[in-house]
Amino acid sequence: MRKVSLSIVVLTVLLSCNKTSEVNLIPKPVSFQQRNGSFTINGKTKIKIDSTDSSAFENAVHLVELFKSKGVSCTLETTINHDSPNNIIFTRTACPDSLGAEGYMIDVNPKAITIRANQSAGFFYAIQTLRQLMPADFEKNDFRAKSLTIPCVVIVDKPRFSWRGLNLDCCRHFMTKDFVKRYIDLLAYHKMNVLHWHLTEDQGWRIEIKKYPKLTEVGAWRTNADGTVYGGFYTQDDIREIVAYAAKRHVMVVPEIEMPGHSVAALAAYPQLSCTEKPLKVETNWGVFKDIYCAGNDSTFIFLQDVLSEIVDLFPSPYIHIGGDEAPRYRWDNCPKCRTRLRMEKLNSYEELQRYFISRIAKFLEGKGKTIIGWDEILEGGRPHNAMVQAWRGIDRATEALKANAPVIVSPTSHCYFDYPVEVTNLQKVYSFDPVPENTVSEKIDLVLGGECNMWTEYAPQETVDSKVFPRLLAISEVLWTYPNQREYPEFLKRVRYHYNRLDALGVNYGFEQSAVEFKSSIGDVKNSIVVELIKGQDNLQIRYITNGDEPTAKSTLYRKPIVLTANATIKAAAFNSGIRVGEVFERTFVVTKSLGKPIELSFKPSEKYMGGGLQALVDGRLGTPKYNDGIWQAVQGEDMTVTIDLGSEQQISSVTIGFLQNIPSWIFLPGSVDVFISVDSSTFKQIAQLDCPDSIKQQPMLIYRFNASAVKEIKGRYVRLVAHNHGPCPDWHPASGSPTWLFADEVVVE
Ligand code: ACM
Ligand code: ZN
């Protein structure tokens, strides 16, 4: 349904555009000029290179093969004669050094195409640009032609960042060798150059290691609750094949071998490497688990060094990603061997023990000519030996890495997690990403190598990956390649809409640019009101909605203008196309209260990942949904939450409520208790309630609970203060026991 309507949009745009606007390159080049006329590639075309130039040669061969596969046979010649017509020339001559290894120039005129680059990657990216100068159908497998035409253009281009990656999690869901190769092709087509390959996890070990066969015999397979077995792994031959395939396309494959956490599958195969040495099963749940490699046991290091020795022989990349994220310290804290290690190495904390662990591995790998990369947690006990950092918990983690003089790859959850739904991270949000943190001093800018998008697959089997990665990959490819002064979202969006024809031809089953329906709300001008806008995800859709009723249908109210709410309401909305619903029903509840939009003071700094829309989130009138990343919940980890609201004048108060989310697998717990205070002058506060939740729900994995003080007698006051006490560390029975828990609050309601 969606595909049909999108093609109609694209066709209409195409018909209404003149010739010069038909070129729509993604990522956008540094400089681009279109001229009159075109160059025709046919059986008489000669592809020419300097005889001595091997990098031009390999790319010229690649182009000859590409055209041949489309039915056009060109000849390759190793002498350059600029006078003869109908040439495609690959040359290093007159290519400025400033274009670096990946930059290129293309000059297409009716007589010749001249491609200049300094190195093979530059020639390769010029070919990718040529592909985008062809009609979209060129990308179809069965496309055949007698000749091809390319519009006359002059292009000068080079990337802003050298690290332009995708992290593909093939552990939570396994992906076939062909699927991985297809992604390498799609990365290269969009001038991305790193496949960060997540190969080991709690839920599956996916790479053959000859010395430890149980890693794949046991660790590659998980048994679900219904008895079905899920899994798979890549043999070393598969790996070599994929790495070579990627190298030909200028994609570096960086393997990630997780340690010390996210290692349950390995420990299920070799339990003697864990602190308890007790048998474990390959995990079937998603989350963070307390069983990690024992840091006190030398066998752990012997094992990891053996594994990494095979890894370095398989992957020519100078970098090995060692994970390092989300490693609960609970087992180490309770392990005699780990405690002995702490003492013997004179370490002051388990953070320092993690640093010892990672540094030991980093030094080993340095001996093999490799540098490690680790997720930003590896900075916690001090930067391990020469480590590079991948910042994921927020852009401020990149700032921390820069402070430690660590080269950094920037991929914050806020912009780069493509497993997040488009309702949370839409195309525009991705496009607004800048890997360089604000206020980075000029001397440190070169330490920002670039960025990655992350495709975690807990909820994404292979067949759904396209719809999550695309079209967002177009945005990240441009963010990482194109300089900011060249980037403007509305203009990019136009190119994206053309590009859908190419994605169709490439067989990409792309998803939405944004949620089919988006809610945007603000405090109204009319006293105590909320203005709700419903934004449609595509121009060709209509939104229909219903207030305080059942599901919207094709007969429900058509949304035409913002809705003004002066009382509590639940709005359910859906997008329709020709009377047929497109996608799900979206639902939001708004509360219009005495505290709505009032000044609020927070005792805590909300998590950058979960701001809930800003510092006013707890009085914005929006109630949260069961999704912790819906953009409504405001969160803090390991701390209490104290909020003070100024109602503006002394008023009768009959009820005070604050809502919290519990999502125990994600370490989100209801507060232990909530204290409620009222004051008339903001200096003396009187406690009016101490609230708890029923015992029966305390271990319920997922729920929303509203702590309410309404039984209090009517009381007068101007300031309302709530103190929500953090639950404390994850309890013993929790997989991440000992780790700090989160508080997630949505709204304070004063009546
Ligand atoms: C991560 O998302 N745990 C790196
Ligand atoms: Zn231990």
mmCIF file with all atom_site columns, C-alpha atoms in Angstrom, residues 343-465:
data_model
loop_
_atom_site.group_PDB
_atom_site.id
_atom_site.type_symbol
_atom_site.label_atom_id
_atom_site.label_alt_id
_atom_site.label_comp_id
_atom_site.label_asym_id
_atom_site.label_entity_id
_atom_site.label_seq_id
_atom_site.pdbx_PDB_ins_code
_atom_site.Cartn_x
_atom_site.Cartn_y
_atom_site.Cartn_z
_atom_site.occupancy
_atom_site.B_iso_or_equiv
_atom_site.pdbx_formal_charge
_atom_site.auth_seq_id
_atom_site.auth_comp_id
_atom_site.auth_asym_id
_atom_site.auth_atom_id
_atom_site.pdbx_PDB_model_num
ATOM 1   C CA . ARG A 1 343 ? 44.248 -6.536  45.919 1.00 0.00 ? 343 ARG A CA 1
ATOM 2   C CA . MET A 1 344 ? 47.228 -7.866  43.988 1.00 0.00 ? 344 MET A CA 1
ATOM 3   C CA . GLU A 1 345 ? 46.940 -5.189  41.329 1.00 0.00 ? 345 GLU A CA 1
ATOM 4   C CA . LYS A 1 346 ? 46.312 -2.459  43.967 1.00 0.00 ? 346 LYS A CA 1
ATOM 5   C CA . LEU A 1 347 ? 43.041 -1.461  42.317 1.00 0.00 ? 347 LEU A CA 1
ATOM 6   C CA . ASN A 1 348 ? 40.598 0.720   44.212 1.00 0.00 ? 348 ASN A CA 1
ATOM 7   C CA . SER A 1 349 ? 37.314 -0.174  42.559 1.00 0.00 ? 349 SER A CA 1
ATOM 8   C CA . TYR A 1 350 ? 35.593 -2.532  40.154 1.00 0.00 ? 350 TYR A CA 1
ATOM 9   C CA . GLU A 1 351 ? 35.752 0.257   37.568 1.00 0.00 ? 351 GLU A CA 1
ATOM 10  C CA . GLU A 1 352 ? 39.529 0.057   37.878 1.00 0.00 ? 352 GLU A CA 1
ATOM 11  C CA . LEU A 1 353 ? 39.303 -3.721  37.600 1.00 0.00 ? 353 LEU A CA 1
ATOM 12  C CA . GLN A 1 354 ? 37.406 -3.312  34.328 1.00 0.00 ? 354 GLN A CA 1
ATOM 13  C CA . ARG A 1 355 ? 40.134 -0.937  33.161 1.00 0.00 ? 355 ARG A CA 1
ATOM 14  C CA . TYR A 1 356 ? 42.759 -3.531  34.139 1.00 0.00 ? 356 TYR A CA 1
ATOM 15  C CA . PHE A 1 357 ? 40.804 -6.151  32.173 1.00 0.00 ? 357 PHE A CA 1
ATOM 16  C CA . ILE A 1 358 ? 40.431 -4.036  29.044 1.00 0.00 ? 358 ILE A CA 1
ATOM 17  C CA . SER A 1 359 ? 44.002 -2.693  29.214 1.00 0.00 ? 359 SER A CA 1
ATOM 18  C CA . ARG A 1 360 ? 45.391 -6.206  29.458 1.00 0.00 ? 360 ARG A CA 1
ATOM 19  C CA . ILE A 1 361 ? 43.496 -7.155  26.314 1.00 0.00 ? 361 ILE A CA 1
ATOM 20  C CA . ALA A 1 362 ? 44.457 -3.882  24.607 1.00 0.00 ? 362 ALA A CA 1
ATOM 21  C CA . LYS A 1 363 ? 48.149 -4.520  25.260 1.00 0.00 ? 363 LYS A CA 1
ATOM 22  C CA . PHE A 1 364 ? 47.855 -8.051  23.941 1.00 0.00 ? 364 PHE A CA 1
ATOM 23  C CA . LEU A 1 365 ? 46.191 -6.775  20.784 1.00 0.00 ? 365 LEU A CA 1
ATOM 24  C CA . GLU A 1 366 ? 48.725 -4.002  20.416 1.00 0.00 ? 366 GLU A CA 1
ATOM 25  C CA . GLY A 1 367 ? 51.344 -6.750  20.184 1.00 0.00 ? 367 GLY A CA 1
ATOM 26  C CA . LYS A 1 368 ? 49.371 -8.041  17.207 1.00 0.00 ? 368 LYS A CA 1
ATOM 27  C CA . GLY A 1 369 ? 49.315 -4.594  15.598 1.00 0.00 ? 369 GLY A CA 1
ATOM 28  C CA . LYS A 1 370 ? 45.730 -3.808  16.547 1.00 0.00 ? 370 LYS A CA 1
ATOM 29  C CA . THR A 1 371 ? 44.074 -0.969  18.439 1.00 0.00 ? 371 THR A CA 1
ATOM 30  C CA . ILE A 1 372 ? 40.991 -1.621  20.546 1.00 0.00 ? 372 ILE A CA 1
ATOM 31  C CA . ILE A 1 373 ? 37.672 0.184   20.404 1.00 0.00 ? 373 ILE A CA 1
ATOM 32  C CA . GLY A 1 374 ? 35.293 0.013   23.353 1.00 0.00 ? 374 GLY A CA 1
ATOM 33  C CA . TRP A 1 375 ? 31.883 1.440   24.222 1.00 0.00 ? 375 TRP A CA 1
ATOM 34  C CA . ASP A 1 376 ? 32.075 4.558   26.388 1.00 0.00 ? 376 ASP A CA 1
ATOM 35  C CA . GLU A 1 377 ? 31.858 2.612   29.679 1.00 0.00 ? 377 GLU A CA 1
ATOM 36  C CA . ILE A 1 378 ? 35.524 1.712   29.173 1.00 0.00 ? 378 ILE A CA 1
ATOM 37  C CA . LEU A 1 379 ? 36.434 5.233   30.304 1.00 0.00 ? 379 LEU A CA 1
ATOM 38  C CA . GLU A 1 380 ? 34.933 4.680   33.757 1.00 0.00 ? 380 GLU A CA 1
ATOM 39  C CA . GLY A 1 381 ? 38.091 3.500   35.516 1.00 0.00 ? 381 GLY A CA 1
ATOM 40  C CA . GLY A 1 382 ? 40.327 5.735   33.354 1.00 0.00 ? 382 GLY A CA 1
ATOM 41  C CA . ARG A 1 383 ? 41.074 5.326   29.645 1.00 0.00 ? 383 ARG A CA 1
ATOM 42  C CA . PRO A 1 384 ? 42.484 1.843   29.031 1.00 0.00 ? 384 PRO A CA 1
ATOM 43  C CA . HIS A 1 385 ? 45.742 1.536   27.144 1.00 0.00 ? 385 HIS A CA 1
ATOM 44  C CA . ASN A 1 386 ? 45.449 3.523   23.871 1.00 0.00 ? 386 ASN A CA 1
ATOM 45  C CA . ALA A 1 387 ? 41.771 2.644   23.509 1.00 0.00 ? 387 ALA A CA 1
ATOM 46  C CA . MET A 1 388 ? 39.475 4.282   21.005 1.00 0.00 ? 388 MET A CA 1
ATOM 47  C CA . VAL A 1 389 ? 35.990 5.001   22.299 1.00 0.00 ? 389 VAL A CA 1
ATOM 48  C CA . GLN A 1 390 ? 32.553 4.571   20.798 1.00 0.00 ? 390 GLN A CA 1
ATOM 49  C CA . ALA A 1 391 ? 30.207 7.040   22.523 1.00 0.00 ? 391 ALA A CA 1
ATOM 50  C CA . TRP A 1 392 ? 26.672 5.690   22.783 1.00 0.00 ? 392 TRP A CA 1
ATOM 51  C CA . ARG A 1 393 ? 25.080 6.917   26.028 1.00 0.00 ? 393 ARG A CA 1
ATOM 52  C CA . GLY A 1 394 ? 24.938 10.509  24.811 1.00 0.00 ? 394 GLY A CA 1
ATOM 53  C CA . ILE A 1 395 ? 26.962 13.086  22.942 1.00 0.00 ? 395 ILE A CA 1
ATOM 54  C CA . ASP A 1 396 ? 28.476 14.174  26.297 1.00 0.00 ? 396 ASP A CA 1
ATOM 55  C CA . ARG A 1 397 ? 30.231 10.773  26.405 1.00 0.00 ? 397 ARG A CA 1
ATOM 56  C CA . ALA A 1 398 ? 32.061 11.852  23.259 1.00 0.00 ? 398 ALA A CA 1
ATOM 57  C CA . THR A 1 399 ? 33.130 15.003  25.105 1.00 0.00 ? 399 THR A CA 1
ATOM 58  C CA . GLU A 1 400 ? 34.483 12.812  27.921 1.00 0.00 ? 400 GLU A CA 1
ATOM 59  C CA . ALA A 1 401 ? 36.405 10.691  25.436 1.00 0.00 ? 401 ALA A CA 1
ATOM 60  C CA . LEU A 1 402 ? 37.927 13.833  23.928 1.00 0.00 ? 402 LEU A CA 1
ATOM 61  C CA . LYS A 1 403 ? 38.917 15.025  27.414 1.00 0.00 ? 403 LYS A CA 1
ATOM 62  C CA . ALA A 1 404 ? 40.796 11.741  27.785 1.00 0.00 ? 404 ALA A CA 1
ATOM 63  C CA . ASN A 1 405 ? 42.404 12.357  24.369 1.00 0.00 ? 405 ASN A CA 1
ATOM 64  C CA . ALA A 1 406 ? 40.779 9.230   22.973 1.00 0.00 ? 406 ALA A CA 1
ATOM 65  C CA . PRO A 1 407 ? 39.812 9.079   19.301 1.00 0.00 ? 407 PRO A CA 1
ATOM 66  C CA . VAL A 1 408 ? 36.055 8.740   19.282 1.00 0.00 ? 408 VAL A CA 1
ATOM 67  C CA . ILE A 1 409 ? 33.333 7.259   17.102 1.00 0.00 ? 409 ILE A CA 1
ATOM 68  C CA . VAL A 1 410 ? 30.076 8.970   17.927 1.00 0.00 ? 410 VAL A CA 1
ATOM 69  C CA . SER A 1 411 ? 26.799 7.038   17.859 1.00 0.00 ? 411 SER A CA 1
ATOM 70  C CA . PRO A 1 412 ? 24.430 8.273   20.563 1.00 0.00 ? 412 PRO A CA 1
ATOM 71  C CA . THR A 1 413 ? 21.121 6.529   21.217 1.00 0.00 ? 413 THR A CA 1
ATOM 72  C CA . SER A 1 414 ? 19.441 9.912   20.624 1.00 0.00 ? 414 SER A CA 1
ATOM 73  C CA . HIS A 1 415 ? 20.210 9.957   16.889 1.00 0.00 ? 415 HIS A CA 1
ATOM 74  C CA . CYS A 1 416 ? 21.955 6.775   15.816 1.00 0.00 ? 416 CYS A CA 1
ATOM 75  C CA . TYR A 1 417 ? 19.971 3.825   17.213 1.00 0.00 ? 417 TYR A CA 1
ATOM 76  C CA . PHE A 1 418 ? 18.031 2.506   14.263 1.00 0.00 ? 418 PHE A CA 1
ATOM 77  C CA . ASP A 1 419 ? 16.410 -0.210  16.366 1.00 0.00 ? 419 ASP A CA 1
ATOM 78  C CA . TYR A 1 420 ? 14.409 2.628   17.961 1.00 0.00 ? 420 TYR A CA 1
ATOM 79  C CA . PRO A 1 421 ? 11.041 3.232   16.299 1.00 0.00 ? 421 PRO A CA 1
ATOM 80  C CA . VAL A 1 422 ? 10.688 6.167   13.914 1.00 0.00 ? 422 VAL A CA 1
ATOM 81  C CA . GLU A 1 423 ? 8.256  7.717   16.382 1.00 0.00 ? 423 GLU A CA 1
ATOM 82  C CA . VAL A 1 424 ? 11.316 8.276   18.577 1.00 0.00 ? 424 VAL A CA 1
ATOM 83  C CA . THR A 1 425 ? 14.099 8.747   16.035 1.00 0.00 ? 425 THR A CA 1
ATOM 84  C CA . ASN A 1 426 ? 12.727 9.938   12.733 1.00 0.00 ? 426 ASN A CA 1
ATOM 85  C CA . LEU A 1 427 ? 14.596 10.797  9.560  1.00 0.00 ? 427 LEU A CA 1
ATOM 86  C CA . GLN A 1 428 ? 14.846 14.478  10.441 1.00 0.00 ? 428 GLN A CA 1
ATOM 87  C CA . LYS A 1 429 ? 16.242 13.682  13.878 1.00 0.00 ? 429 LYS A CA 1
ATOM 88  C CA . VAL A 1 430 ? 18.960 11.505  12.357 1.00 0.00 ? 430 VAL A CA 1
ATOM 89  C CA . TYR A 1 431 ? 19.712 14.231  9.821  1.00 0.00 ? 431 TYR A CA 1
ATOM 90  C CA . SER A 1 432 ? 20.116 16.798  12.616 1.00 0.00 ? 432 SER A CA 1
ATOM 91  C CA . PHE A 1 433 ? 22.957 14.766  14.160 1.00 0.00 ? 433 PHE A CA 1
ATOM 92  C CA . ASP A 1 434 ? 26.413 16.286  14.366 1.00 0.00 ? 434 ASP A CA 1
ATOM 93  C CA . PRO A 1 435 ? 29.147 13.932  15.604 1.00 0.00 ? 435 PRO A CA 1
ATOM 94  C CA . VAL A 1 436 ? 31.287 16.822  16.859 1.00 0.00 ? 436 VAL A CA 1
ATOM 95  C CA . PRO A 1 437 ? 30.070 17.806  20.336 1.00 0.00 ? 437 PRO A CA 1
ATOM 96  C CA . GLU A 1 438 ? 29.281 21.489  20.780 1.00 0.00 ? 438 GLU A CA 1
ATOM 97  C CA . ASN A 1 439 ? 32.160 23.543  22.193 1.00 0.00 ? 439 ASN A CA 1
ATOM 98  C CA . THR A 1 440 ? 34.812 21.040  21.084 1.00 0.00 ? 440 THR A CA 1
ATOM 99  C CA . VAL A 1 441 ? 38.119 22.895  21.037 1.00 0.00 ? 441 VAL A CA 1
ATOM 100 C CA . SER A 1 442 ? 39.762 23.003  17.629 1.00 0.00 ? 442 SER A CA 1
ATOM 101 C CA . GLU A 1 443 ? 42.783 20.932  18.707 1.00 0.00 ? 443 GLU A CA 1
ATOM 102 C CA . LYS A 1 444 ? 40.479 18.025  19.532 1.00 0.00 ? 444 LYS A CA 1
ATOM 103 C CA . ILE A 1 445 ? 38.252 18.056  16.474 1.00 0.00 ? 445 ILE A CA 1
ATOM 104 C CA . ASP A 1 446 ? 40.459 15.636  14.573 1.00 0.00 ? 446 ASP A CA 1
ATOM 105 C CA . LEU A 1 447 ? 39.935 13.077  17.339 1.00 0.00 ? 447 LEU A CA 1
ATOM 106 C CA . VAL A 1 448 ? 36.297 12.805  16.228 1.00 0.00 ? 448 VAL A CA 1
ATOM 107 C CA . LEU A 1 449 ? 36.723 10.103  13.616 1.00 0.00 ? 449 LEU A CA 1
ATOM 108 C CA . GLY A 1 450 ? 33.080 10.023  12.601 1.00 0.00 ? 450 GLY A CA 1
ATOM 109 C CA . GLY A 1 451 ? 30.024 8.046   13.560 1.00 0.00 ? 451 GLY A CA 1
ATOM 110 C CA . GLU A 1 452 ? 27.965 4.933   13.203 1.00 0.00 ? 452 GLU A CA 1
ATOM 111 C CA . CYS A 1 453 ? 24.360 3.968   13.158 1.00 0.00 ? 453 CYS A CA 1
ATOM 112 C CA . ASN A 1 454 ? 23.497 0.954   15.289 1.00 0.00 ? 454 ASN A CA 1
ATOM 113 C CA . MET A 1 455 ? 21.156 -1.783  14.187 1.00 0.00 ? 455 MET A CA 1
ATOM 114 C CA . TRP A 1 456 ? 20.514 -3.826  17.327 1.00 0.00 ? 456 TRP A CA 1
ATOM 115 C CA . THR A 1 457 ? 18.247 -6.727  16.588 1.00 0.00 ? 457 THR A CA 1
ATOM 116 C CA . GLU A 1 458 ? 16.467 -7.812  19.767 1.00 0.00 ? 458 GLU A CA 1
ATOM 117 C CA . TYR A 1 459 ? 13.203 -6.994  18.029 1.00 0.00 ? 459 TYR A CA 1
ATOM 118 C CA . ALA A 1 460 ? 14.416 -7.160  14.443 1.00 0.00 ? 460 ALA A CA 1
ATOM 119 C CA . PRO A 1 461 ? 14.762 -10.468 12.629 1.00 0.00 ? 461 PRO A CA 1
ATOM 120 C CA . GLN A 1 462 ? 16.599 -10.220 9.302  1.00 0.00 ? 462 GLN A CA 1
ATOM 121 C CA . GLU A 1 463 ? 13.472 -9.624  7.221  1.00 0.00 ? 463 GLU A CA 1
ATOM 122 C CA . THR A 1 464 ? 12.634 -6.455  9.184  1.00 0.00 ? 464 THR A CA 1
ATOM 123 C CA . VAL A 1 465 ? 16.086 -4.886  9.146  1.00 0.00 ? 465 VAL A CA 1
#
